[in-house]
Amino acid sequence: MIKVGVFFGGKSVEHEISIISMIEATLRLDENKYEIVPIYISKQGVMYTGDDLLDLEMYRDMDVLLKRCYKVAVVNDGKKVEVVRVPAPIIGKRVLNTIDVAFPIVHGTNVEDGTIAGFLNLLDIPF
């Protein structure tokens, strides 16, 4: 199974459109071939992951949604691209997931303008 890191949101006036686009796109991915790893970028530039990010209804209360998710960073450890908790926990898993390919679903300034492409290039991950 291919792990797809779906990046969405971001510091953009089109933030909400990116969320809707992500929901629509991920509904169409073959779940027998792809495991979706949602990576939400808040308006403040903080990244989160969690299964609740794939449920559009959860976005009605962002405070509740983000409390149910993990604050993360995406890093290349030299062998694979990892989604790691930030800050690293004293007890528990630091690495929450890995991703094989990135699927940026972003719109507007600060993401669609090449910013996310540069970040993904630094991670050395196909997108």
mmCIF file of N, CA and C in Angstrom, residues 3 5 7-10 18 20 25 31 34 41 44 48 55 60 71 94 99 102 113 116 118 123:
data_model
loop_
_atom_site.group_PDB
_atom_site.id
_atom_site.type_symbol
_atom_site.label_atom_id
_atom_site.label_comp_id
_atom_site.label_asym_id
_atom_site.label_seq_id
_atom_site.Cartn_x
_atom_site.Cartn_y
_atom_site.Cartn_z
ATOM 1 N N LYS A 3 1.594 5.020 0.896
ATOM 2 C CA LYS A 3 1.169 6.026 1.868
ATOM 3 C C LYS A 3 1.273 7.409 1.229
ATOM 4 N N GLY A 5 0.868 11.311 1.667
ATOM 5 C CA GLY A 5 0.757 12.460 2.557
ATOM 6 C C GLY A 5 0.013 13.561 1.830
ATOM 7 N N PHE A 7 -1.226 17.111 1.809
ATOM 8 C CA PHE A 7 -0.986 18.411 2.443
ATOM 9 C C PHE A 7 -2.082 19.374 2.012
ATOM 10 N N PHE A 8 -2.684 20.071 2.988
ATOM 11 C CA PHE A 8 -3.776 20.994 2.658
ATOM 12 C C PHE A 8 -3.878 22.076 3.728
ATOM 13 N N GLY A 9 -4.654 23.113 3.410
ATOM 14 C CA GLY A 9 -4.796 24.255 4.317
ATOM 15 C C GLY A 9 -3.767 25.310 3.954
ATOM 16 N N GLY A 10 -3.073 25.824 4.945
ATOM 17 C CA GLY A 10 -1.996 26.776 4.721
ATOM 18 C C GLY A 10 -2.361 28.216 5.029
ATOM 19 N N SER A 18 -9.110 24.844 0.174
ATOM 20 C CA SER A 18 -8.152 23.752 0.182
ATOM 21 C C SER A 18 -8.695 22.568 0.989
ATOM 22 N N ILE A 20 -11.880 21.761 1.497
ATOM 23 C CA ILE A 20 -12.947 21.135 0.706
ATOM 24 C C ILE A 20 -12.347 20.344 -0.456
ATOM 25 N N ALA A 25 -10.972 15.197 -3.098
ATOM 26 C CA ALA A 25 -9.923 14.402 -3.751
ATOM 27 C C ALA A 25 -9.697 13.074 -3.035
ATOM 28 N N GLU A 31 -8.906 3.182 -1.824
ATOM 29 C CA GLU A 31 -8.425 2.821 -0.490
ATOM 30 C C GLU A 31 -7.756 1.451 -0.451
ATOM 31 N N TYR A 34 -4.113 2.996 -1.706
ATOM 32 C CA TYR A 34 -3.504 4.148 -1.047
ATOM 33 C C TYR A 34 -3.981 4.297 0.395
ATOM 34 N N ILE A 41 -2.233 22.072 7.361
ATOM 35 C CA ILE A 41 -1.397 23.227 7.692
ATOM 36 C C ILE A 41 -2.342 24.342 8.126
ATOM 37 N N GLN A 44 -1.742 29.488 10.809
ATOM 38 C CA GLN A 44 -0.533 29.965 11.478
ATOM 39 C C GLN A 44 0.710 29.200 11.006
ATOM 40 N N TYR A 48 -0.669 19.507 11.440
ATOM 41 C CA TYR A 48 -1.372 18.532 12.278
ATOM 42 C C TYR A 48 -1.685 17.301 11.440
ATOM 43 N N ASP A 55 -12.807 14.252 7.949
ATOM 44 C CA ASP A 55 -14.252 14.402 8.136
ATOM 45 C C ASP A 55 -14.618 15.883 8.085
ATOM 46 N N ARG A 60 -16.360 22.215 11.735
ATOM 47 C CA ARG A 60 -17.318 23.173 12.320
ATOM 48 C C ARG A 60 -16.783 23.768 13.619
ATOM 49 N N LYS A 71 -0.037 17.598 16.716
ATOM 50 C CA LYS A 71 0.824 18.606 16.107
ATOM 51 C C LYS A 71 2.068 17.867 15.624
ATOM 52 N N ARG A 94 7.048 8.722 18.902
ATOM 53 C CA ARG A 94 7.458 9.989 18.288
ATOM 54 C C ARG A 94 7.052 9.992 16.825
ATOM 55 N N ILE A 99 5.442 8.584 4.951
ATOM 56 C CA ILE A 99 4.759 8.810 3.682
ATOM 57 C C ILE A 99 5.708 8.478 2.532
ATOM 58 N N ALA A 102 3.843 12.682 -1.733
ATOM 59 C CA ALA A 102 3.064 13.813 -1.242
ATOM 60 C C ALA A 102 2.050 14.235 -2.301
ATOM 61 N N ASP A 113 2.159 29.023 -4.497
ATOM 62 C CA ASP A 113 3.129 29.862 -5.204
ATOM 63 C C ASP A 113 4.514 29.227 -5.309
ATOM 64 N N ILE A 116 5.181 25.227 -1.065
ATOM 65 C CA ILE A 116 5.037 23.813 -0.681
ATOM 66 C C ILE A 116 5.906 22.924 -1.577
ATOM 67 N N GLY A 118 8.813 23.698 -2.836
ATOM 68 C CA GLY A 118 10.168 23.807 -2.301
ATOM 69 C C GLY A 118 10.361 22.953 -1.063
ATOM 70 N N LEU A 123 12.415 17.703 1.251
ATOM 71 C CA LEU A 123 12.173 16.392 1.856
ATOM 72 C C LEU A 123 12.591 15.258 0.925
#
